[in-house]
mmCIF file of C-alpha atoms in Angstrom:
data_model
loop_
_atom_site.group_PDB
_atom_site.id
_atom_site.type_symbol
_atom_site.label_atom_id
_atom_site.label_comp_id
_atom_site.label_asym_id
_atom_site.label_seq_id
_atom_site.Cartn_x
_atom_site.Cartn_y
_atom_site.Cartn_z
ATOM 1 C CA MET F 42 -16.018 -8.042 -0.585
ATOM 2 C CA GLU F 43 -17.272 -11.109 2.050
ATOM 3 C CA SER F 44 -17.320 -8.924 4.715
ATOM 4 C CA SER F 45 -21.325 -8.668 6.083
ATOM 5 C CA SER F 46 -21.891 -5.472 6.610
ATOM 6 C CA GLU F 47 -22.061 -2.536 4.154
ATOM 7 C CA LEU F 48 -19.107 0.192 3.909
ATOM 8 C CA VAL F 49 -18.810 2.958 5.402
ATOM 9 C CA ALA F 50 -17.295 6.672 3.443
ATOM 10 C CA PHE F 51 -13.616 7.282 5.770
ATOM 11 C CA PRO F 52 -15.168 9.874 8.132
ATOM 12 C CA LEU F 53 -11.967 12.145 7.544
ATOM 13 C CA LEU F 54 -12.043 12.554 4.794
ATOM 14 C CA ILE F 55 -13.242 15.709 2.855
ATOM 15 C CA GLU F 56 -15.799 14.096 0.114
ATOM 16 C CA SER F 57 -16.388 17.109 -1.850
ATOM 17 C CA ASN F 58 -14.413 16.973 -4.729
ATOM 18 C CA TYR F 59 -13.180 13.600 -3.975
ATOM 19 C CA ARG F 60 -11.280 11.172 -6.823
ATOM 20 C CA ALA F 61 -9.918 8.250 -5.403
ATOM 21 C CA CYS F 62 -7.932 7.365 -9.091
ATOM 22 C CA THR F 63 -5.111 10.212 -8.627
ATOM 23 C CA ILE F 64 -3.786 9.406 -12.686
ATOM 24 C CA PRO F 65 -6.798 10.363 -15.121
ATOM 25 C CA TYR F 66 -6.848 7.882 -17.749
ATOM 26 C CA ARG F 67 -9.530 10.468 -19.903
ATOM 27 C CA PHE F 68 -10.733 13.810 -19.785
ATOM 28 C CA PRO F 69 -14.773 14.568 -20.843
ATOM 29 C CA ASN F 70 -14.146 15.660 -24.344
ATOM 30 C CA ASP F 71 -12.233 11.734 -24.372
ATOM 31 C CA ASN F 72 -13.791 10.170 -27.118
ATOM 32 C CA PRO F 73 -16.090 6.846 -24.732
ATOM 33 C CA ARG F 74 -15.990 4.311 -27.258
ATOM 34 C CA LYS F 75 -11.981 5.147 -27.949
ATOM 35 C CA PRO F 76 -9.259 4.193 -25.041
ATOM 36 C CA THR F 77 -6.444 7.175 -24.755
ATOM 37 C CA PRO F 78 -3.118 6.015 -24.884
ATOM 38 C CA THR F 79 -3.098 6.270 -21.351
ATOM 39 C CA GLU F 80 -6.025 3.339 -20.744
ATOM 40 C CA ILE F 81 -3.705 1.624 -23.340
ATOM 41 C CA SER F 82 -0.450 2.207 -21.758
ATOM 42 C CA TRP F 83 -2.396 1.121 -18.376
ATOM 43 C CA ILE F 84 -4.400 -2.021 -19.456
ATOM 44 C CA ASN F 85 -0.737 -2.400 -21.052
ATOM 45 C CA LEU F 86 0.641 -2.264 -17.290
ATOM 46 C CA PHE F 87 -1.398 -4.618 -16.014
ATOM 47 C CA ALA F 88 -1.438 -7.014 -18.552
ATOM 48 C CA ASN F 89 2.059 -8.191 -18.237
ATOM 49 C CA SER F 90 1.796 -8.586 -14.677
ATOM 50 C CA ILE F 91 -0.009 -11.375 -16.314
ATOM 51 C CA PRO F 92 2.616 -13.912 -16.091
ATOM 52 C CA SER F 93 3.761 -13.457 -13.476
ATOM 53 C CA PHE F 94 0.444 -13.483 -11.934
ATOM 54 C CA LYS F 95 0.175 -16.900 -13.894
ATOM 55 C CA GLU F 96 3.467 -18.588 -12.143
ATOM 56 C CA ARG F 97 1.942 -17.857 -8.096
ATOM 57 C CA ALA F 98 -1.506 -19.566 -9.296
ATOM 58 C CA GLU F 99 0.139 -22.602 -11.223
ATOM 59 C CA SER F 100 2.383 -23.220 -7.830
ATOM 60 C CA ASP F 101 -1.155 -22.322 -5.488
ATOM 61 C CA ASP F 102 -1.027 -26.088 -3.830
ATOM 62 C CA THR F 103 -4.746 -25.538 -2.456
ATOM 63 C CA VAL F 104 -5.955 -25.302 -5.137
ATOM 64 C CA VAL F 105 -6.957 -28.634 -7.485
ATOM 65 C CA ASP F 106 -6.047 -28.684 -10.767
ATOM 66 C CA ALA F 107 -3.302 -25.233 -10.253
ATOM 67 C CA LYS F 108 -2.052 -25.385 -13.403
ATOM 68 C CA ASP F 109 -4.582 -25.922 -15.511
ATOM 69 C CA ARG F 110 -6.356 -22.927 -14.205
ATOM 70 C CA ALA F 111 -3.983 -21.105 -13.950
ATOM 71 C CA ARG F 112 -4.090 -21.106 -17.521
ATOM 72 C CA LYS F 113 -7.321 -20.290 -17.472
ATOM 73 C CA PHE F 114 -6.801 -16.176 -15.076
ATOM 74 C CA ALA F 115 -4.279 -16.081 -17.158
ATOM 75 C CA GLU F 116 -6.580 -16.450 -20.895
ATOM 76 C CA ARG F 117 -9.415 -14.926 -19.312
ATOM 77 C CA TYR F 118 -7.988 -12.123 -17.697
ATOM 78 C CA GLY F 119 -5.989 -11.096 -20.475
ATOM 79 C CA ASP F 120 -9.419 -10.625 -23.146
ATOM 80 C CA ILE F 121 -11.043 -8.448 -21.002
ATOM 81 C CA LEU F 122 -8.040 -6.052 -21.455
ATOM 82 C CA GLU F 123 -8.134 -7.817 -24.898
ATOM 83 C CA ASN F 124 -11.571 -5.823 -25.311
ATOM 84 C CA MET F 125 -10.976 -2.763 -23.613
ATOM 85 C CA LYS F 126 -8.936 -1.917 -25.373
ATOM 86 C CA LYS F 127 -11.529 -2.262 -28.767
ATOM 87 C CA ASP F 128 -14.431 -1.114 -25.999
ATOM 88 C CA PRO F 129 -12.974 1.464 -23.346
ATOM 89 C CA GLU F 130 -16.706 0.784 -21.569
ATOM 90 C CA SER F 131 -16.917 -3.192 -21.884
ATOM 91 C CA HIS F 132 -16.828 -4.869 -17.916
ATOM 92 C CA GLY F 133 -17.877 -1.193 -16.169
ATOM 93 C CA GLY F 134 -14.719 0.480 -18.091
ATOM 94 C CA PRO F 135 -13.795 3.075 -18.618
ATOM 95 C CA PRO F 136 -11.293 1.255 -16.809
ATOM 96 C CA ASP F 137 -9.152 2.983 -13.721
ATOM 97 C CA CYS F 138 -6.401 1.573 -11.566
ATOM 98 C CA ILE F 139 -9.101 0.694 -9.115
ATOM 99 C CA LEU F 140 -11.050 -1.547 -11.450
ATOM 100 C CA LEU F 141 -8.259 -2.999 -13.254
ATOM 101 C CA CYS F 142 -7.410 -4.400 -10.138
ATOM 102 C CA ARG F 143 -11.151 -6.075 -9.619
ATOM 103 C CA LEU F 144 -11.503 -7.220 -12.340
ATOM 104 C CA ARG F 145 -7.952 -9.493 -12.123
ATOM 105 C CA GLU F 146 -9.145 -10.391 -8.497
ATOM 106 C CA GLN F 147 -11.603 -11.324 -9.247
ATOM 107 C CA VAL F 148 -11.034 -13.936 -12.169
ATOM 108 C CA LEU F 149 -8.284 -14.908 -9.321
ATOM 109 C CA ARG F 150 -11.496 -15.542 -6.617
ATOM 110 C CA GLU F 151 -13.872 -16.725 -9.534
ATOM 111 C CA LEU F 152 -11.437 -20.038 -9.837
ATOM 112 C CA GLY F 153 -10.828 -20.459 -6.983
ATOM 113 C CA PHE F 154 -7.199 -18.398 -5.981
ATOM 114 C CA ARG F 155 -8.107 -17.630 -2.569
ATOM 115 C CA ASP F 156 -4.151 -15.823 -1.830
ATOM 116 C CA ILE F 157 -1.313 -16.902 -4.348
ATOM 117 C CA PHE F 158 1.731 -14.366 -2.658
ATOM 118 C CA LYS F 159 0.131 -16.722 0.777
ATOM 119 C CA LYS F 160 3.825 -18.548 0.032
ATOM 120 C CA VAL F 161 5.940 -15.279 -0.081
ATOM 121 C CA LYS F 162 4.160 -13.400 2.303
ATOM 122 C CA ASP F 163 4.429 -16.311 5.077
ATOM 123 C CA ASP F 164 8.125 -16.771 3.610
ATOM 124 C CA GLU F 165 8.974 -12.881 3.569
ATOM 125 C CA ASN F 166 7.097 -11.632 6.841
ATOM 126 C CA ALA F 167 10.014 -14.617 8.355
ATOM 127 C CA LYS F 168 12.487 -13.435 7.356
ATOM 128 C CA ALA F 169 12.206 -9.657 8.710
ATOM 129 C CA ILE F 170 10.715 -10.653 12.210
ATOM 130 C CA SER F 171 14.133 -11.526 12.242
ATOM 131 C CA LEU F 172 15.585 -9.108 11.485
ATOM 132 C CA PHE F 173 13.235 -6.569 12.675
ATOM 133 C CA SER F 174 15.241 -6.350 16.614
ATOM 134 C CA ASN F 175 17.814 -5.482 14.579
ATOM 135 C CA VAL F 176 16.130 -2.953 12.170
ATOM 136 C CA VAL F 177 14.914 -1.220 15.584
ATOM 137 C CA ASN F 178 17.793 -1.085 17.260
ATOM 138 C CA LEU F 179 19.876 0.775 15.202
ATOM 139 C CA ASN F 180 17.134 3.234 15.654
ATOM 140 C CA ASP F 181 17.145 3.505 18.726
ATOM 141 C CA ALA F 182 20.467 4.476 19.138
ATOM 142 C CA ILE F 183 20.101 7.773 16.669
ATOM 143 C CA GLU F 184 19.887 10.451 20.543
ATOM 144 C CA ASP F 185 18.878 13.096 17.749
ATOM 145 C CA PRO F 186 14.330 12.285 17.341
ATOM 146 C CA VAL F 187 14.574 14.349 14.488
ATOM 147 C CA LYS F 188 17.796 12.345 12.582
ATOM 148 C CA ARG F 189 15.628 9.667 14.228
ATOM 149 C CA LEU F 190 12.063 9.671 12.138
ATOM 150 C CA GLU F 191 14.205 10.669 8.996
ATOM 151 C CA HIS F 192 15.623 7.395 9.407
ATOM 152 C CA LEU F 193 13.086 5.488 10.171
ATOM 153 C CA VAL F 194 10.662 7.423 6.957
ATOM 154 C CA ARG F 195 13.575 6.375 4.944
ATOM 155 C CA GLY F 196 13.171 2.879 6.136
ATOM 156 C CA MET F 197 8.928 2.766 4.994
ATOM 157 C CA PHE F 198 10.634 3.495 1.656
ATOM 158 C CA ALA F 199 13.406 0.571 2.200
ATOM 159 C CA GLY F 200 10.206 -1.380 3.252
ATOM 160 C CA ASN F 201 8.104 -0.956 0.220
ATOM 161 C CA ILE F 202 10.411 -1.509 -1.837
ATOM 162 C CA PHE F 203 9.761 -5.683 -1.260
ATOM 163 C CA ASP F 204 6.591 -5.060 -4.242
ATOM 164 C CA LEU F 205 5.766 -7.897 -5.634
ATOM 165 C CA GLY F 206 3.058 -6.131 -7.292
ATOM 166 C CA SER F 207 5.635 -4.551 -9.677
ATOM 167 C CA ALA F 208 6.871 -6.666 -12.623
ATOM 168 C CA GLN F 209 9.581 -4.837 -12.416
ATOM 169 C CA LEU F 210 10.656 -5.142 -8.756
ATOM 170 C CA ALA F 211 9.696 -9.034 -8.851
ATOM 171 C CA GLU F 212 12.716 -9.491 -11.916
ATOM 172 C CA VAL F 213 15.084 -7.850 -9.303
ATOM 173 C CA PHE F 214 13.786 -9.682 -6.095
ATOM 174 C CA SER F 215 16.300 -12.108 -5.681
ATOM 175 C CA LYS F 216 16.280 -15.716 -3.942
ATOM 176 C CA ASP F 217 17.838 -13.979 -0.278
ATOM 177 C CA GLY F 218 15.625 -11.313 -0.850
ATOM 178 C CA MET F 219 17.201 -7.274 -0.756
ATOM 179 C CA SER F 220 19.578 -6.210 1.800
ATOM 180 C CA PHE F 221 16.946 -3.780 3.987
ATOM 181 C CA LEU F 222 19.373 -1.228 5.484
ATOM 182 C CA ALA F 223 21.527 -1.513 1.558
ATOM 183 C CA SER F 224 18.232 -0.077 -0.353
ATOM 184 C CA CYS F 225 17.545 2.668 3.598
ATOM 185 C CA GLN F 226 21.845 3.711 2.020
ATOM 186 C CA ASN F 227 21.100 4.049 -1.995
ATOM 187 C CA LEU F 228 16.992 5.789 -1.943
ATOM 188 C CA VAL F 229 17.849 7.851 -5.081
ATOM 189 C CA PRO F 230 18.368 11.105 -3.381
ATOM 190 C CA ARG F 231 16.405 13.694 -2.365
ATOM 191 C CA PRO F 232 15.071 16.212 -2.835
ATOM 192 C CA TRP F 233 12.573 13.602 -3.534
ATOM 193 C CA VAL F 234 9.960 14.273 -6.655
ATOM 194 C CA ILE F 235 7.398 14.954 -3.395
ATOM 195 C CA ASP F 236 8.723 16.135 -0.772
ATOM 196 C CA ASP F 237 7.397 18.029 2.402
ATOM 197 C CA LEU F 238 9.604 15.439 4.852
ATOM 198 C CA GLU F 239 11.138 18.354 6.326
ATOM 199 C CA THR F 240 8.424 20.921 6.624
ATOM 200 C CA PHE F 241 7.432 17.541 8.808
ATOM 201 C CA LYS F 242 11.314 17.191 10.606
ATOM 202 C CA LEU F 243 9.224 20.763 12.280
ATOM 203 C CA GLN F 244 5.698 20.009 13.433
ATOM 204 C CA TRP F 245 7.435 16.163 14.536
ATOM 205 C CA ASN F 246 8.877 18.143 17.028
ATOM 206 C CA LYS F 247 6.636 21.221 17.937
ATOM 207 C CA LYS F 248 3.416 19.028 17.952
ATOM 208 C CA SER F 249 1.943 15.471 18.678
ATOM 209 C CA TRP F 250 -0.424 13.635 17.855
ATOM 210 C CA GLN F 251 -3.481 11.845 20.079
ATOM 211 C CA LYS F 252 -4.714 9.306 17.436
ATOM 212 C CA ALA F 253 -2.916 7.981 13.754
ATOM 213 C CA VAL F 254 -4.551 5.913 11.195
ATOM 214 C CA ILE F 255 -1.893 4.205 9.799
ATOM 215 C CA PHE F 256 -3.313 2.145 6.199
ATOM 216 C CA VAL F 257 -0.879 -0.190 5.651
ATOM 217 C CA ASP F 258 0.191 -2.064 2.448
ATOM 218 C CA ASN F 259 3.261 -5.058 1.732
ATOM 219 C CA SER F 260 3.585 -8.157 3.431
ATOM 220 C CA GLY F 261 7.329 -8.645 4.551
ATOM 221 C CA ALA F 262 10.546 -6.092 5.036
ATOM 222 C CA ASP F 263 7.147 -3.423 4.173
ATOM 223 C CA ILE F 264 5.145 -4.141 6.879
ATOM 224 C CA ILE F 265 7.637 -5.223 9.411
ATOM 225 C CA LEU F 266 10.779 -3.243 9.249
ATOM 226 C CA GLY F 267 9.598 0.119 7.802
ATOM 227 C CA ILE F 268 5.766 0.278 9.270
ATOM 228 C CA LEU F 269 6.450 -0.968 12.615
ATOM 229 C CA PRO F 270 8.812 0.728 13.962
ATOM 230 C CA PHE F 271 7.288 4.074 12.524
ATOM 231 C CA ALA F 272 4.143 2.821 14.508
ATOM 232 C CA ARG F 273 6.417 1.980 18.104
ATOM 233 C CA GLU F 274 8.268 5.497 17.690
ATOM 234 C CA LEU F 275 4.448 6.790 17.745
ATOM 235 C CA LEU F 276 3.917 4.569 20.467
ATOM 236 C CA ARG F 277 6.353 5.474 22.021
ATOM 237 C CA ARG F 278 5.131 9.258 21.697
ATOM 238 C CA GLY F 279 1.864 9.105 23.500
ATOM 239 C CA THR F 280 0.060 8.929 19.674
ATOM 240 C CA GLN F 281 -2.327 6.172 19.797
ATOM 241 C CA VAL F 282 -2.013 4.081 16.714
ATOM 242 C CA ILE F 283 -5.072 2.193 14.243
ATOM 243 C CA LEU F 284 -2.733 0.068 11.797
ATOM 244 C CA ALA F 285 -5.757 0.087 9.302
ATOM 245 C CA ALA F 286 -5.281 -3.517 6.428
ATOM 246 C CA ASN F 287 -6.969 -5.958 4.083
ATOM 247 C CA ASP F 288 -9.740 -7.787 5.155
ATOM 248 C CA LEU F 289 -9.408 -9.809 2.365
ATOM 249 C CA PRO F 290 -5.873 -10.839 0.607
ATOM 250 C CA SER F 291 -4.468 -9.071 -2.643
ATOM 251 C CA ILE F 292 -1.299 -9.888 -4.314
ATOM 252 C CA ASN F 293 1.318 -9.365 -1.259
ATOM 253 C CA ASP F 294 0.248 -7.387 1.154
ATOM 254 C CA VAL F 295 -1.307 -8.182 4.272
ATOM 255 C CA THR F 296 -5.214 -8.647 5.514
ATOM 256 C CA TYR F 297 -5.651 -7.906 8.442
ATOM 257 C CA THR F 298 -5.423 -11.301 10.273
ATOM 258 C CA GLU F 299 -2.002 -12.028 9.226
ATOM 259 C CA LEU F 300 -1.200 -8.442 10.415
ATOM 260 C CA PHE F 301 -1.700 -10.068 13.821
ATOM 261 C CA GLU F 302 0.025 -12.937 13.854
ATOM 262 C CA ILE F 303 2.919 -10.488 12.828
ATOM 263 C CA VAL F 304 2.562 -8.163 16.774
ATOM 264 C CA SER F 305 1.278 -11.121 18.686
ATOM 265 C CA LYS F 306 5.492 -12.646 17.220
ATOM 266 C CA LEU F 307 6.624 -9.677 17.504
ATOM 267 C CA LYS F 308 5.865 -8.778 21.487
ATOM 268 C CA ASP F 309 7.520 -9.604 23.972
ATOM 269 C CA GLU F 310 6.559 -11.997 26.854
ATOM 270 C CA SER F 311 5.290 -8.909 28.721
ATOM 271 C CA GLY F 312 2.918 -7.943 25.135
ATOM 272 C CA GLN F 313 5.840 -5.102 24.633
ATOM 273 C CA LEU F 314 7.278 -4.366 21.429
ATOM 274 C CA MET F 315 10.961 -3.282 22.146
ATOM 275 C CA GLY F 316 10.176 -2.419 25.313
ATOM 276 C CA VAL F 317 7.793 -0.477 24.500
ATOM 277 C CA ASP F 318 3.912 -0.399 25.489
ATOM 278 C CA THR F 319 1.837 -1.793 22.826
ATOM 279 C CA SER F 320 -2.008 -0.501 24.678
ATOM 280 C CA LYS F 321 -2.044 2.177 22.303
ATOM 281 C CA LEU F 322 -1.939 -0.096 19.358
ATOM 282 C CA LEU F 323 -4.766 -1.005 17.382
ATOM 283 C CA ILE F 324 -6.038 -3.297 14.556
ATOM 284 C CA ALA F 325 -8.443 -3.108 12.117
ATOM 285 C CA ASN F 326 -9.960 -4.381 9.588
ATOM 286 C CA SER F 327 -10.455 -1.325 6.697
ATOM 287 C CA GLY F 328 -13.019 -3.360 5.032
ATOM 288 C CA ASN F 329 -10.473 -3.345 1.614
ATOM 289 C CA ASP F 330 -9.611 -6.605 -0.433
ATOM 290 C CA LEU F 331 -7.875 -4.204 -2.643
ATOM 291 C CA PRO F 332 -4.323 -3.139 -3.258
ATOM 292 C CA VAL F 333 -5.326 0.663 -4.190
ATOM 293 C CA ILE F 334 -8.183 1.428 -2.338
ATOM 294 C CA ASP F 335 -11.761 4.315 -2.886
ATOM 295 C CA LEU F 336 -11.461 5.635 0.790
ATOM 296 C CA THR F 337 -15.626 6.523 0.703
ATOM 297 C CA SER F 338 -15.389 2.327 1.234
ATOM 298 C CA VAL F 339 -13.899 1.264 4.888
ATOM 299 C CA SER F 340 -15.437 -1.179 7.196
ATOM 300 C CA GLN F 341 -17.523 0.255 10.463
ATOM 301 C CA GLU F 342 -15.716 -0.724 12.915
ATOM 302 C CA LEU F 343 -12.420 1.820 11.216
ATOM 303 C CA ALA F 344 -14.610 4.357 10.604
ATOM 304 C CA TYR F 345 -15.913 4.472 14.872
ATOM 305 C CA LEU F 346 -12.846 3.340 15.373
ATOM 306 C CA ALA F 347 -10.522 6.895 12.943
ATOM 307 C CA SER F 348 -13.886 8.485 13.680
ATOM 308 C CA ASP F 349 -11.815 11.225 16.282
ATOM 309 C CA ALA F 350 -8.295 10.609 14.434
ATOM 310 C CA ASP F 351 -5.435 13.802 14.269
ATOM 311 C CA LEU F 352 -3.168 12.312 11.999
ATOM 312 C CA VAL F 353 -4.100 9.825 8.176
ATOM 313 C CA VAL F 354 -0.702 7.616 6.984
ATOM 314 C CA LEU F 355 -1.123 6.070 3.497
ATOM 315 C CA GLU F 356 2.122 3.815 2.642
ATOM 316 C CA GLY F 357 2.813 2.626 -0.242
ATOM 317 C CA MET F 358 1.965 3.152 -4.019
ATOM 318 C CA GLY F 359 -0.911 1.989 -3.782
ATOM 319 C CA ARG F 360 -2.800 3.881 -1.904
ATOM 320 C CA GLY F 361 -0.725 6.715 -1.359
ATOM 321 C CA ILE F 362 -0.304 7.717 -5.121
ATOM 322 C CA GLU F 363 -1.871 6.083 -7.142
ATOM 323 C CA THR F 364 -5.206 6.114 -5.348
ATOM 324 C CA ASN F 365 -6.012 9.681 -2.489
ATOM 325 C CA LEU F 366 -2.514 11.766 -3.565
ATOM 326 C CA TYR F 367 -5.047 14.225 -3.335
ATOM 327 C CA ALA F 368 -6.759 13.104 -1.160
ATOM 328 C CA GLN F 369 -8.075 16.151 1.253
ATOM 329 C CA PHE F 370 -8.525 15.628 5.502
ATOM 330 C CA LYS F 371 -10.210 17.042 8.309
ATOM 331 C CA CYS F 372 -6.386 16.793 9.769
ATOM 332 C CA ASP F 373 -3.209 16.074 9.627
ATOM 333 C CA SER F 374 -2.341 13.102 6.929
ATOM 334 C CA ILE F 375 1.050 12.450 5.010
ATOM 335 C CA LYS F 376 1.055 9.845 2.011
ATOM 336 C CA ILE F 377 4.233 7.703 1.545
ATOM 337 C CA GLY F 378 5.084 5.524 -0.892
ATOM 338 C CA MET F 379 7.976 4.231 -3.561
ATOM 339 C CA VAL F 380 7.583 4.951 -6.937
ATOM 340 C CA LYS F 381 7.351 1.442 -8.319
ATOM 341 C CA HIS F 382 5.827 1.976 -12.187
ATOM 342 C CA PRO F 383 7.182 3.971 -14.907
ATOM 343 C CA GLU F 384 4.149 4.705 -15.828
ATOM 344 C CA VAL F 385 3.729 6.318 -11.889
ATOM 345 C CA ALA F 386 7.168 8.364 -12.153
ATOM 346 C CA GLN F 387 6.063 9.736 -15.574
ATOM 347 C CA PHE F 388 3.330 11.116 -14.291
ATOM 348 C CA LEU F 389 4.288 12.943 -11.342
ATOM 349 C CA GLY F 390 7.361 14.047 -13.703
ATOM 350 C CA GLY F 391 10.010 11.969 -11.442
ATOM 351 C CA ARG F 392 12.387 9.090 -12.020
ATOM 352 C CA LEU F 393 11.903 5.167 -11.238
ATOM 353 C CA TYR F 394 12.000 4.197 -7.986
ATOM 354 C CA ASP F 395 11.507 7.701 -6.543
ATOM 355 C CA CYS F 396 10.646 8.930 -2.971
ATOM 356 C CA VAL F 397 6.961 10.825 -2.440
ATOM 357 C CA PHE F 398 6.577 12.589 1.312
ATOM 358 C CA LYS F 399 3.760 14.311 1.239
ATOM 359 C CA TYR F 400 2.875 15.807 4.552
ATOM 360 C CA SER F 401 -0.563 18.165 4.447
ATOM 361 C CA GLU F 402 -2.243 19.786 7.665
ATOM 362 C CA ALA F 403 -6.081 19.696 8.444
ATOM 363 C CA PHE F 404 -7.503 20.220 5.883
ATOM 364 C CA HIS F 405 -10.154 23.569 7.174
#
């Protein structure tokens, strides 16, 4: 962590029984020296992503000897994963999704790679910015507020498809990106593997939230065409919105500094987001530097801003499904994301590219 200040627990999290990682890779009676079948399948999943990370690293022109260093990254991280298959307690194990992400990030940073997805993030952001007004106008044209909400939620799933951290999707991802609107229409049919949308629609009609904290995920369509139209709708209803984004780059996740730039490009001269006042929109540094998040470690800035929020949204597979799916909060919460790894689909008993919309009222 490069933040100067200490990290603290997210104030709305109920910490008793909290485990950041959703999928248990092992149980207490498993032999600590022997990897479990689940550990092996997850270690393999991370190993399978090495070639695409290596390729991105090779083309990072901010790093001298990028090709050679990328090869070293692939070797070192590959060795770490092989060691863990022999002894799960090596490298600070037993492994979970946070540790496997952290080790990958550590090896990249030690070799001088700060942001290997920078170019692709910039390209995707530029593309999505050019589509923003069309997407917002389509949403605004829906007069029924509940139908509009469903369209916004579908937009969040469609945006979340753009994910280069998933080996499958990195291949699917064609040169011109994906057609956003086609993605909205082509989601797997409901009911989704976790589908509380009907309950949330009822709440949306009768309840208004004072302050929402949204933990955001990927750059490009995800943040710009998925999250920002939803955040704008909350602002229009009078909710204060805090967008919590990563401190440091990690895969193609948006950082808080990048998010500042994106939002300032989308605002008009009077500071509005397509006619909606943005004085109640804040962007916060979450203190996180991984594509997953442990909510016992967030920045003090975010903890301070979030302490009186009454809605928490965790968006994306990393923050809302692989971690925190079962996290309980002192306020209403939504976990929303698309299932992009077969291992996650299997755990949830759903389909690949299934959707999760988990809404929970404040836990008392």
